[in-house]
Coordinates of C-alpha atoms and ligand atoms in Angstrom, one line a residue:
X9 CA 19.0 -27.8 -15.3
X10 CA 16.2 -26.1 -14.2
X11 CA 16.2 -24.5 -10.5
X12 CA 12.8 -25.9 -8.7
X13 CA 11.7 -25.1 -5.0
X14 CA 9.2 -27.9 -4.6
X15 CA 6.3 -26.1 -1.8
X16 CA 2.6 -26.0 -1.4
X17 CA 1.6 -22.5 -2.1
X18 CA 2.9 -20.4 0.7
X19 CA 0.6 -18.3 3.6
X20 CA 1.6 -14.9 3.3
X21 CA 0.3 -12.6 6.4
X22 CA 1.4 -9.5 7.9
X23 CA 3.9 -8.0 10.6
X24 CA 2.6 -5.9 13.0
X25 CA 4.1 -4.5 16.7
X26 CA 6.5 -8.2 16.3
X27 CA 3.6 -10.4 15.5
X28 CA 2.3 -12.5 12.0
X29 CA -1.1 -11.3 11.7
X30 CA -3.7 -12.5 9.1
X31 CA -6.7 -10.6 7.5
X32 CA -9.6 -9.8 8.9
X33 CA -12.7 -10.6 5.8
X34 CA -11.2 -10.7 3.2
X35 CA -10.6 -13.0 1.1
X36 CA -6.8 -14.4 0.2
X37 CA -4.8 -12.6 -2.9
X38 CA -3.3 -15.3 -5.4
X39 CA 0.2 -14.8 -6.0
X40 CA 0.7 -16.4 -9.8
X41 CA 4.5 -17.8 -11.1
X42 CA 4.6 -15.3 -14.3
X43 CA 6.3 -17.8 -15.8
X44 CA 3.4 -21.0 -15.9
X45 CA 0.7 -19.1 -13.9
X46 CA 1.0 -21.6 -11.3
X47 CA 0.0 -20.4 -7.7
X48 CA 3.0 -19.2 -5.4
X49 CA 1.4 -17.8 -2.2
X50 CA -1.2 -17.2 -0.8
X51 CA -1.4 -13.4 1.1
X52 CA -3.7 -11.9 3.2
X53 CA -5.2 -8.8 2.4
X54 CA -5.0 -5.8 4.6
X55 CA -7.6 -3.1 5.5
X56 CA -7.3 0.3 6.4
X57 CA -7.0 -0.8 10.4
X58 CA -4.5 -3.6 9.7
X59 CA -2.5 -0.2 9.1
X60 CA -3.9 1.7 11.5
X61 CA -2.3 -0.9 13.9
X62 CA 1.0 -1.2 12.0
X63 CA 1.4 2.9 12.4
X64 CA 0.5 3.0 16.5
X65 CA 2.6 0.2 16.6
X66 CA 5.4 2.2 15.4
X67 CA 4.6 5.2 16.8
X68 CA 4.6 3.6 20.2
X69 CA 7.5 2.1 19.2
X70 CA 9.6 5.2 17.9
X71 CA 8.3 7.5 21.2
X72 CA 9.3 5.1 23.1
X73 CA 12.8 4.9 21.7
X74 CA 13.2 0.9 21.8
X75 CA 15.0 1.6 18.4
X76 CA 15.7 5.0 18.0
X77 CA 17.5 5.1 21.2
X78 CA 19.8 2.6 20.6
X79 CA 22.9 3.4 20.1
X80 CA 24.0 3.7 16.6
X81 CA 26.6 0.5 17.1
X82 CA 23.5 -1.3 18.4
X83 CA 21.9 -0.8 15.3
X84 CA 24.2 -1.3 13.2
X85 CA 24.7 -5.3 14.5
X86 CA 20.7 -5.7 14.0
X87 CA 21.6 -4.6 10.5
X88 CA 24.5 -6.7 10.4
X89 CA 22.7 -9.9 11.5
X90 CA 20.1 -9.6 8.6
X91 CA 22.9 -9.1 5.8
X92 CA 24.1 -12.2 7.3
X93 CA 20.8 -14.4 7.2
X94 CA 20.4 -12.6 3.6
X95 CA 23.5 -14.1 2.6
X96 CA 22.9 -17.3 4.6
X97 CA 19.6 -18.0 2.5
X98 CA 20.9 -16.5 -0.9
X99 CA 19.9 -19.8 -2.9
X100 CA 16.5 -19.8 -1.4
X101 CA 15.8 -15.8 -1.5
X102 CA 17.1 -16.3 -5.9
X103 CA 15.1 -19.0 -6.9
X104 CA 11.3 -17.3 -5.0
X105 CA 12.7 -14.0 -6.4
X106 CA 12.3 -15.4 -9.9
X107 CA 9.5 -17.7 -8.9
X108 CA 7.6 -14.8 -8.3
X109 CA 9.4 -11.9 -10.4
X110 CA 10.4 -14.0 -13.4
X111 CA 13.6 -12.5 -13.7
X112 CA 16.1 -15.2 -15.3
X113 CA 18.0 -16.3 -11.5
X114 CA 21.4 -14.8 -13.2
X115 CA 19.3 -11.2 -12.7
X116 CA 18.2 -12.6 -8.8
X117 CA 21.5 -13.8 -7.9
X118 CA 22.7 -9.8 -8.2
X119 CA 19.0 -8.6 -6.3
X120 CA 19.5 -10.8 -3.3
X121 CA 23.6 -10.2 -3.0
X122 CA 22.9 -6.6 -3.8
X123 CA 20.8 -6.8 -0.9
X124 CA 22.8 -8.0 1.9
X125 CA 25.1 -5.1 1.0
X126 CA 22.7 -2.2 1.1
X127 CA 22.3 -3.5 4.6
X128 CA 25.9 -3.7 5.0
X129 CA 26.7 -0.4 3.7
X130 CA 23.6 1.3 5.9
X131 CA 24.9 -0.3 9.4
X132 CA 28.3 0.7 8.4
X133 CA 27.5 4.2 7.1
X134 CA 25.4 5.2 10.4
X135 CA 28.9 4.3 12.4
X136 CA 30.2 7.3 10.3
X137 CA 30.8 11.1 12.7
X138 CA 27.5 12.9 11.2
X139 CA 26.8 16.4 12.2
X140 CA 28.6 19.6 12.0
X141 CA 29.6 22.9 14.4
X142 CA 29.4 26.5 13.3
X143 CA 31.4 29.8 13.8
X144 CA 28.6 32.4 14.6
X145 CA 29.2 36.2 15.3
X146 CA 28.4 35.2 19.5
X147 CA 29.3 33.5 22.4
X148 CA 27.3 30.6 21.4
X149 CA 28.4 26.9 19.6
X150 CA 26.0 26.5 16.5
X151 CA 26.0 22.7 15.5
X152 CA 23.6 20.9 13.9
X153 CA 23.0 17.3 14.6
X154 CA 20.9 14.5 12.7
X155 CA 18.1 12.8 14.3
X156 CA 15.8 10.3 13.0
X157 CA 12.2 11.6 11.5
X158 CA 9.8 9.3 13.3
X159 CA 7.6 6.9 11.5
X160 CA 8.2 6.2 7.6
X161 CA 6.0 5.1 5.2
X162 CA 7.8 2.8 2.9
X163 CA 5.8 1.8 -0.4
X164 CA 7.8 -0.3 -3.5
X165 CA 6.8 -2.1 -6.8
X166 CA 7.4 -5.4 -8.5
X167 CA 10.2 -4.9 -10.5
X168 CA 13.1 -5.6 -7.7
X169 CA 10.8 -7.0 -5.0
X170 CA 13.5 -7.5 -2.4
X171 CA 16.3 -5.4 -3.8
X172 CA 13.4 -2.0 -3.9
X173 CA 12.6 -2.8 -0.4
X174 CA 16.2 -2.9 1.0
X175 CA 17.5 0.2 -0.2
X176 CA 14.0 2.1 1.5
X177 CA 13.9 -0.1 4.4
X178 CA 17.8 -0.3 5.3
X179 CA 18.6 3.1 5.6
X180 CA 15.1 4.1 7.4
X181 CA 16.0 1.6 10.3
X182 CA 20.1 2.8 10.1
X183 CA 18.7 6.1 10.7
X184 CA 16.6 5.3 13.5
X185 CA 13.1 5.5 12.3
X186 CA 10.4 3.1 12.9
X187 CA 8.7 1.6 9.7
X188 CA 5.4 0.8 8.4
X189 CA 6.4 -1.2 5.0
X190 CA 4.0 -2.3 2.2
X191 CA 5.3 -4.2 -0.4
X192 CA 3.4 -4.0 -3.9
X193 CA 0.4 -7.0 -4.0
X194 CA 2.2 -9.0 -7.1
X195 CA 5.2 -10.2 -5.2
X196 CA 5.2 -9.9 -1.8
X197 CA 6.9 -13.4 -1.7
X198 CA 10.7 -12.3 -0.7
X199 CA 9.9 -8.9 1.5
X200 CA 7.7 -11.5 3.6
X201 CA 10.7 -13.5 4.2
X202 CA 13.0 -10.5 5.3
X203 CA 10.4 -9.8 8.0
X204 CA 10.7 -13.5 9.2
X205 CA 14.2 -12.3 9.4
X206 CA 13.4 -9.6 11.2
X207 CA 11.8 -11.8 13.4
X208 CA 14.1 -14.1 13.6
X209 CA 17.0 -11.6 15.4
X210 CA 14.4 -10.3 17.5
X211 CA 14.3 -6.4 16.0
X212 CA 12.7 -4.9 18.8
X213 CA 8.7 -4.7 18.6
X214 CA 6.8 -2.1 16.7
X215 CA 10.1 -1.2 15.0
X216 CA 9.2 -2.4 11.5
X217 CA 5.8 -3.4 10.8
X218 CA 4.6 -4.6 7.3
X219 CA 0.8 -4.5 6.0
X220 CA 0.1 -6.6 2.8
X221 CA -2.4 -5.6 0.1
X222 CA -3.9 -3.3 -2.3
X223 CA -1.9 0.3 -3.1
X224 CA -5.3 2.5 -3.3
X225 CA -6.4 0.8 0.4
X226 CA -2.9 0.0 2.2
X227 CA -0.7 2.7 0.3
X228 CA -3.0 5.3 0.1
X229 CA -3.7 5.3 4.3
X230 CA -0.3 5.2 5.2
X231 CA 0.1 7.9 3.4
X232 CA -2.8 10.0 4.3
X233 CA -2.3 8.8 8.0
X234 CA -1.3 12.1 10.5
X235 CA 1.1 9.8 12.3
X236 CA 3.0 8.7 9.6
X237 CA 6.0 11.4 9.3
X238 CA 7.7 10.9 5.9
X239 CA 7.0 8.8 3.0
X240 CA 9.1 7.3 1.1
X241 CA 7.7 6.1 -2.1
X242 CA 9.0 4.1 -5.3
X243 CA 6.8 3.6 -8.5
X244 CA 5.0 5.5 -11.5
X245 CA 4.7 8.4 -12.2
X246 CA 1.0 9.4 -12.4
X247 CA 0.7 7.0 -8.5
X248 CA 3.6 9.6 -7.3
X249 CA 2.0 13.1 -8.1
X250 CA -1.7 11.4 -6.2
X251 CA 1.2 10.3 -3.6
X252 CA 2.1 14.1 -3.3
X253 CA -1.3 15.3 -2.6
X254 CA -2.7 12.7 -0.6
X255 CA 0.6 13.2 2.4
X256 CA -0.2 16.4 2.4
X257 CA -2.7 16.6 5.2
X258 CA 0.1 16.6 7.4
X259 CA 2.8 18.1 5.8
X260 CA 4.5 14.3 5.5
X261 CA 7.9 14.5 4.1
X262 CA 8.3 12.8 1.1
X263 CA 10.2 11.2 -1.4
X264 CA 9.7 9.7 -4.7
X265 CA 11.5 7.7 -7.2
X266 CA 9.1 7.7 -10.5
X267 CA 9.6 6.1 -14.1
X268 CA 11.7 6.7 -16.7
X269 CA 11.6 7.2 -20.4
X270 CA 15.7 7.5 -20.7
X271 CA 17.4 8.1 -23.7
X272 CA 20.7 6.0 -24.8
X273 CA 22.5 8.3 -27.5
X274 CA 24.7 6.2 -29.7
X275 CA 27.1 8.5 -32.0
X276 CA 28.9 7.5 -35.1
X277 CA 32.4 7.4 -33.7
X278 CA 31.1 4.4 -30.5
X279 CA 32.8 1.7 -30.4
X280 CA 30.0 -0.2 -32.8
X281 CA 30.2 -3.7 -30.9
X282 CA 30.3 -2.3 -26.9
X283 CA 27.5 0.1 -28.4
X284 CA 25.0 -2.9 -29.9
X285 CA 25.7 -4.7 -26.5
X286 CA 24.7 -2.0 -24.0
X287 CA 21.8 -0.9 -26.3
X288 CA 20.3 -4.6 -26.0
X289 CA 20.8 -4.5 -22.6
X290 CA 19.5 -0.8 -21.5
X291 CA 16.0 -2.4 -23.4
X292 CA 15.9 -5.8 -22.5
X293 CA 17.5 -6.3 -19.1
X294 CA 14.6 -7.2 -16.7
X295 CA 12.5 -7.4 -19.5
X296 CA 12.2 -3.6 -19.9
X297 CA 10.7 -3.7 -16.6
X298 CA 13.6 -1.3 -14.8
X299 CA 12.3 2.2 -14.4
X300 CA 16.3 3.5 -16.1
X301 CA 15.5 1.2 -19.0
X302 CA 17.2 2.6 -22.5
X303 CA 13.8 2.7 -23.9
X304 CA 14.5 5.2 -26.5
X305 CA 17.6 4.6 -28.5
X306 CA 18.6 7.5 -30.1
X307 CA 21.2 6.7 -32.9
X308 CA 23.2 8.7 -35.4
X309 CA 22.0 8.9 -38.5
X310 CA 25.4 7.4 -40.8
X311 CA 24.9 4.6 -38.9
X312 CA 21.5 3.9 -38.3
X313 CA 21.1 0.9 -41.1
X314 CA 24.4 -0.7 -39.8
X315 CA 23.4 -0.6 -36.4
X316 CA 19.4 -1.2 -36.4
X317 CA 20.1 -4.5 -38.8
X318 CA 22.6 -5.8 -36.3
X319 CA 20.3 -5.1 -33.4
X320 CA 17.4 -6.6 -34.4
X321 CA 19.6 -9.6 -35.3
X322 CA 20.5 -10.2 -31.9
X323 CA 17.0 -9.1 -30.3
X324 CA 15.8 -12.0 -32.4
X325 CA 18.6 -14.3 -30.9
X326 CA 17.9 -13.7 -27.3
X327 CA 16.6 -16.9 -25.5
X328 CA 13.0 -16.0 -23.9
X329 CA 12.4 -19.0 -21.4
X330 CA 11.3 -19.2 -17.5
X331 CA 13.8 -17.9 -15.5
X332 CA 14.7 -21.0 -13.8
X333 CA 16.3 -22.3 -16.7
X334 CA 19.6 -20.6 -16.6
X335 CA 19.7 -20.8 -20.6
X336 CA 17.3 -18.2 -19.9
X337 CA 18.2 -14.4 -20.9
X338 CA 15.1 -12.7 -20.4
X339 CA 12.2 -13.7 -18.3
X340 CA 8.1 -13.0 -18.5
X341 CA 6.5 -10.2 -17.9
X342 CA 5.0 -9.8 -14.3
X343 CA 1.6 -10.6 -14.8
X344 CA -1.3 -10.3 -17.1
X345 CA -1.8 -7.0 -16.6
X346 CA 1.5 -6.0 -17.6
X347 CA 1.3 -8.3 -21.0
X348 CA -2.2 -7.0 -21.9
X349 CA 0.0 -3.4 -21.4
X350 CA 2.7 -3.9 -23.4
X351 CA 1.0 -5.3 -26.3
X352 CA -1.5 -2.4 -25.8
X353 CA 1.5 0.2 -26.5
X354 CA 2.7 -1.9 -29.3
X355 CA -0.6 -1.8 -31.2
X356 CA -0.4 2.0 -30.7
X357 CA 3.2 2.8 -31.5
X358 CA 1.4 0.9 -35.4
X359 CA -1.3 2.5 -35.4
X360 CA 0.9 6.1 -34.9
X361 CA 2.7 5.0 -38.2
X362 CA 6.2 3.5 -36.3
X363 CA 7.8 0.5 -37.8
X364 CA 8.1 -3.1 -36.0
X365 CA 11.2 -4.1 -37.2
X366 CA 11.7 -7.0 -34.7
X367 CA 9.2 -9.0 -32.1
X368 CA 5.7 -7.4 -31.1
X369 CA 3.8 -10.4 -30.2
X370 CA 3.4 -12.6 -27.2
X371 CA 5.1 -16.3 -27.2
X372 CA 2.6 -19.2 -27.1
X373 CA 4.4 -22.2 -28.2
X374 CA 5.9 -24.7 -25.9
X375 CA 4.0 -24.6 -22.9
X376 CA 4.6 -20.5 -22.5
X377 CA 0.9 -19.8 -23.1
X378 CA 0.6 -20.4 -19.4
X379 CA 3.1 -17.5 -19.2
X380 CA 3.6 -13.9 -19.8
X381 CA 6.3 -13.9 -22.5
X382 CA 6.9 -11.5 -25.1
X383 CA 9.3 -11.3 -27.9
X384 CA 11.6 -8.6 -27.6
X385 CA 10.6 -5.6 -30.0
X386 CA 11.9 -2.8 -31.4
X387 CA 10.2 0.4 -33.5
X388 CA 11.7 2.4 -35.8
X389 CA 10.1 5.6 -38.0
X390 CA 9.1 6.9 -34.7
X391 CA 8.1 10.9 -34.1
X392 CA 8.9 12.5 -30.9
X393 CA 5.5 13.5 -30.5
X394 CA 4.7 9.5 -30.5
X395 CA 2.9 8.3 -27.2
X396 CA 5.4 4.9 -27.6
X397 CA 8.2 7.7 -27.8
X398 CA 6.6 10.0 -24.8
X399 CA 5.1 7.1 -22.3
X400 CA 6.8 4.7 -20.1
X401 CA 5.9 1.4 -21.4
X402 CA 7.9 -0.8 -18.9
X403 CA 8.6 -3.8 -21.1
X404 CA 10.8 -5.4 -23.6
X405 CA 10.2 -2.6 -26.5
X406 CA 12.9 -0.6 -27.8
X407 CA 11.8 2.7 -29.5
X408 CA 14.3 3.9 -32.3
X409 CA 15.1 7.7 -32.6
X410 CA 17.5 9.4 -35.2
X411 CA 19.5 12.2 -35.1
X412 CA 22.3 14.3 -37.4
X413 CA 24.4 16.0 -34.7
X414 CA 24.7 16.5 -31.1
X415 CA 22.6 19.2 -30.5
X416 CA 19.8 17.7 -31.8
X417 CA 20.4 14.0 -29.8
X418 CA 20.5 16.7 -26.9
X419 CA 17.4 18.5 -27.8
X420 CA 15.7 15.0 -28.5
X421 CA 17.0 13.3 -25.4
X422 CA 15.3 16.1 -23.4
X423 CA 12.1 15.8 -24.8
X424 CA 9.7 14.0 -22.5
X425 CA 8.7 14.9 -19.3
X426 CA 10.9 12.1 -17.4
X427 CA 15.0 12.9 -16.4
X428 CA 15.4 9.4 -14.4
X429 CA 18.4 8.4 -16.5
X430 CA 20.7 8.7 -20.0
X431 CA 23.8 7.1 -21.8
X432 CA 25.8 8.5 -24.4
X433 CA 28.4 6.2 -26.3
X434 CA 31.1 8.2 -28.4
X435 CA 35.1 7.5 -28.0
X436 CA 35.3 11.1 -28.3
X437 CA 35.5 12.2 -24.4
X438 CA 35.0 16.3 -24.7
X439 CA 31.4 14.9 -26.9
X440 CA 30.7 12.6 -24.0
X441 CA 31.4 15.5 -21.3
X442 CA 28.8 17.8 -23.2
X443 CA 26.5 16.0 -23.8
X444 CA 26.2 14.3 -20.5
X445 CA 26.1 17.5 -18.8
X446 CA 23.5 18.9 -21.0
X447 CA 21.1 16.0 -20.6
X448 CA 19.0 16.4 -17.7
X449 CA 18.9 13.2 -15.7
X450 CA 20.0 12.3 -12.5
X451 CA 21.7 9.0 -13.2
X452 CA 24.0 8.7 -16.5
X453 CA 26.4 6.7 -18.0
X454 CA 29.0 7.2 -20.5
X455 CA 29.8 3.9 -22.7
X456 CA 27.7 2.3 -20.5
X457 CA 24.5 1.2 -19.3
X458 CA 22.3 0.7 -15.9
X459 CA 25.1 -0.1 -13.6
X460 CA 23.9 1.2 -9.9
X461 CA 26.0 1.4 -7.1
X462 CA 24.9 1.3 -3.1
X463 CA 27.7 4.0 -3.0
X464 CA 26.6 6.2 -5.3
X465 CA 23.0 8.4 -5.2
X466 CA 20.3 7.4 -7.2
X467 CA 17.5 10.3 -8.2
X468 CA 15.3 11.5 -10.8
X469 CA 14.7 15.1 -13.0
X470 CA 11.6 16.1 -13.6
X471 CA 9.0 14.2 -13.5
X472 CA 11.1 11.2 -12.4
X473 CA 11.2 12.0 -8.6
X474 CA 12.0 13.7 -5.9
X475 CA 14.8 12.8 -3.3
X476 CA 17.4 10.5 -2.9
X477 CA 18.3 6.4 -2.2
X478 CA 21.7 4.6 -2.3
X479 CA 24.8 6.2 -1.1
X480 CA 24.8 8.9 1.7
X481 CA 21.7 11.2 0.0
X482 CA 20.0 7.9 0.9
X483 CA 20.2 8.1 4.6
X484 CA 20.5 11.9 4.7
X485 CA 16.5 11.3 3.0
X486 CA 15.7 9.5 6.6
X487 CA 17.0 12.2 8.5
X488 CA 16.2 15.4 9.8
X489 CA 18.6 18.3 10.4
X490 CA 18.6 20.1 13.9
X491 CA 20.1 23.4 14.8
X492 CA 21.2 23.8 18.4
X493 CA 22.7 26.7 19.4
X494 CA 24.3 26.5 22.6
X495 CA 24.9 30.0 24.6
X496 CA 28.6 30.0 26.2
X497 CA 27.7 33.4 27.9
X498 CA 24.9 33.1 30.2
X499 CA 23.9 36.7 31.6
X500 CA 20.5 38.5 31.1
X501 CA 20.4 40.6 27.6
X502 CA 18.1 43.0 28.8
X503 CA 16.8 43.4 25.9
X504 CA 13.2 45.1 27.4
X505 CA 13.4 47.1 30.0
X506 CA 13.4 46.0 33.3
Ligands
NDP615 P1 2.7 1.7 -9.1 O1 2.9 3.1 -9.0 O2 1.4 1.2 -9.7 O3 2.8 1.0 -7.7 C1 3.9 1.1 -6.8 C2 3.4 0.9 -5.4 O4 2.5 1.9 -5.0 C3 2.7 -0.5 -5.2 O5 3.0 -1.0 -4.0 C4 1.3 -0.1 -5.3 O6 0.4 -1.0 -4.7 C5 1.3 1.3 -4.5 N1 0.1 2.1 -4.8 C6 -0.7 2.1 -5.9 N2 -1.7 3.0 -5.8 C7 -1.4 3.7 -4.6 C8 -2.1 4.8 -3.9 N3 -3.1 5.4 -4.4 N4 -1.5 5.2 -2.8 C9 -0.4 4.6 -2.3 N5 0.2 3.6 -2.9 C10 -0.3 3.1 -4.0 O7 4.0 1.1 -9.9 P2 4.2 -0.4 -10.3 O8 4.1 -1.3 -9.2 O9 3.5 -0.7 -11.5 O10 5.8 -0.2 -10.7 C11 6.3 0.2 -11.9 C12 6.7 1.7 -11.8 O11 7.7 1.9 -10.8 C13 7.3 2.2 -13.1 O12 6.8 3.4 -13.4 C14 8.8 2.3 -12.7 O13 9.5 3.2 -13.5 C15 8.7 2.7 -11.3 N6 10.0 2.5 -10.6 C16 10.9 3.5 -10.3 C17 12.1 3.3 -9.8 C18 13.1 4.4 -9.5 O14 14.1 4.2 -8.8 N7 12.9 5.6 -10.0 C19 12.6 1.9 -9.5 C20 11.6 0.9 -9.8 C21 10.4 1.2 -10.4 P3 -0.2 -2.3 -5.4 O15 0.5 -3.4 -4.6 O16 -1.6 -2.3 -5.4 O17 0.3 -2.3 -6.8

């Protein structure tokens, strides 16, 4: 049965120093359903001194220390309380995820849970003794200790609306720091409603503010703005490096977790069936919309015929629907923009001479005109030098690579300017080992594809970022590192003369 929240199209407005605030001029954004193109929300659209506002408002609040002074235990039960609401509205926070995502709910189920743990695991992990002491050739106690940075800058995507936001925003406020948040413009539907959490358990004013609209107006003054401190940004590549520049004004901290072109390298001796499965998923989980997608499938040439023919098989077989019908295995693409992109790179990867072997075309039968769906597709007879082998096309498109031995799925797997993430499937574990280590990416699997843990670090080679979330790199990224050296010996040094 399908899952339906029946609602006239929400108001979506901002959250600035503890208060909703709409626009000033302009007028209201249309957030569409990918999945029928029906109209979702409503949001306001910010302006450069909607943000303005939003960073005094945490600057006051973060001098001030109505957050940052809190004790660590305090913060933690703020951080506590909104895992709890999370989990309290988990049916609620699925179904608007996919309403506005158009992930399949089995997909949103796992955001929104995943969610209420990263908050969990933040207001735990900031409980943890941080902080170290040094033996120094003096009478003096080095230590360091860890203090918060000041104001971040927090900027997401679509892709994982609430789940992107979380693991920026719950370790920024675990830390300490106050928050100036902007979601991205095509789903801003779930990150609203974890401010009216926020709101709701009465975080303390000013401490995390959030300013709706457009990434070149909102995005790029919070990051050019002087009292912004660090910025903490998650999205593509190209937007990252004018990210880099632009915070440099003020020597911002920053961090950035870019896109991905990752390679999945099956060999011979895989097991054949746990293979085909995690190769369908690394491509078509989230609609190829997940910046570790196993976009390029890099496959051993004995068994490339076996493999490709069973592939396509079941690419063919996988139910595209809207992702409130839980038959559904793979969603719409986000929005027109993203469709008109995708079948953009597929024309190219024909016109550079690869083969479609399955999918390539948008669906238009059955009433998903009105959506963004597109068949899941796969290219072989692909050359490295390919721009559907060398860009990051974020979408349901599988690009087929052959190899004849390991140092040339190595050499391959290397060769594009992205590190985010690789797989390597053999039952042969000293092949696994070298080739994993060899293989320059920052999140890898063996037999295995796009698991991520809270626990464990996520970060990108390359071009695929700089910095850290998840695990404790994540909250080390909101921190800074002070040396205090304290002198156990106090006496003049005469050092000058008298
Ligand atoms: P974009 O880079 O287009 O946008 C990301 C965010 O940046 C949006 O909120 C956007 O605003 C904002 N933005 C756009 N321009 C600017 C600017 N000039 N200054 C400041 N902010 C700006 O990425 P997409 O939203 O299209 O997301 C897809 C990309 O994200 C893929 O490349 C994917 O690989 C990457 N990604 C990486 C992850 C990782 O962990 N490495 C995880 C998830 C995604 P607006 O609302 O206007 O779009």
């Amino acid at each position: 049965m399908m899952v339906k929240i029946k609602h006239k199209p929400f108001e979506l407005n901002m959250y600035i120093n503890g208060k909703w605030r709409g626009g000033e001029t302009n007028p209201k954004r249309k957030v569409i359903n990918p999945a029928n193109g029906e109209l979702i929300a409503e949001a306001v659209e910010g302006s450069v001194s909607d943000v303005k506002s939003a960073v005094q408002a945490a600057r006051v609040a973060f001098d001030n220390g109505v957050w940052s002074d809190l004790s660590p235990e305090e913060r933690a039960a703020y951080l506590f309380k909104v895992a709890d609401r999370i989990d309290e509205r988990h049916d609620e926070l699925a179904a608007l995820e996919t309403m506005d995502n158009g992930k399949p709910l089995r997909e949103s189920d796992y955001n929104i849970s995943s969610a209420a743990s990263c908050f969990r695991y933040y207001a735990g992990l900031v409980l943890a003794p941080h902080g170290k002491t040094y033996n120094v050739p003096d009478s003096v106690q080095a230590m360091v200790i860890r203090e918060p940075i000041g104001v971040c800058g927090l900027i997401v995507p679509w892709n994982f609306p609430l789940m992107m936001s979380v693991w920026k925003i719950a370790p920024a406020l675990a830390a300490g720091n106050t928050i100036v948040f902007k979601p991205s413009e095509v789903t801003p539907v779930t990150p609203t409603k974890l401010f009216k959490i926020f709101d709701e358990i009465g975080l303390p004013k000013g401490t995390a503010n959030m300013v709706l609209g457009a990434g070149e107006i909102i995005g790029n003054e919070i990051t050019v703005n002087h009292d912004v401190d660090m910025i903490s940004f998650t999205g593509g590549t190209d937007t990252g490096r004018h990210i880099m520049k632009a915070a440099s004004g003020n020597i911002k901290k920053i961090s950035l977790e870019l896109g991905g072109k990752s390679p999945n390298i099956i060999f011979a001796d895989a097991d054949f069936e746990t293979a085909l499965d995690y190769a369908l998923y690394g491509i078509y989980y989230g609609s190829g919309q997940v910046c570790s997608a196993g976009s390029r499938i890099l496959i051993e040439e004995s068994i490339q015929d076996k493999f490709i023919a069973r592939f396509v098989e079941r690419a063919n077989r996988i139910k595209v629907g809207p992702g409130n019908d839980p038959e559904t295995e793979m969603g719409p693409l986000v929005n027109q923009e993203q469709l008109d992109k995708v079948l953009k790179y597929i024309e190219i990867g024909q016109k550079e001479g690869a083969e479609l072997v399955c999918g390539g075309y948008r669906l238009t039968d059955h009433g998903y005109e009105k959506g963004f769906f597109i068949a899941p597709t796969a290219f072989i007879d692909t050359k490295p030098e390919m721009r559907i082998v060398q860009e990051e096309i974020f979408g349901p498109v599988a690009v087929f690579q052959t190899f004849k031995d390991e140092e040339e799925a190595v050499k391959l797997a290397n060769d594009t300017r992205y590190g985010l993430a690789g797989s390597v499937f053999t039952q042969d574990a000293g092949k696994a080992m070298r080739v994993i280590k060899k293989i320059r990416a920052g999140i890898t699997w063996v037999n295995s594809y796009h698991s991520a843990y809270i626990e464990a670090p996520w970060h990108g080679y390359k071009q695929s970022g700089i910095g850290f979330s998840l695990g404790v790199n994540g909250l080390d990224e909101f921190l800074e590192t002070k040396q205090i050296n304290f002198n156990l010996d106090v006496k003049p040094i005469n050092w000058f003369s008298k």
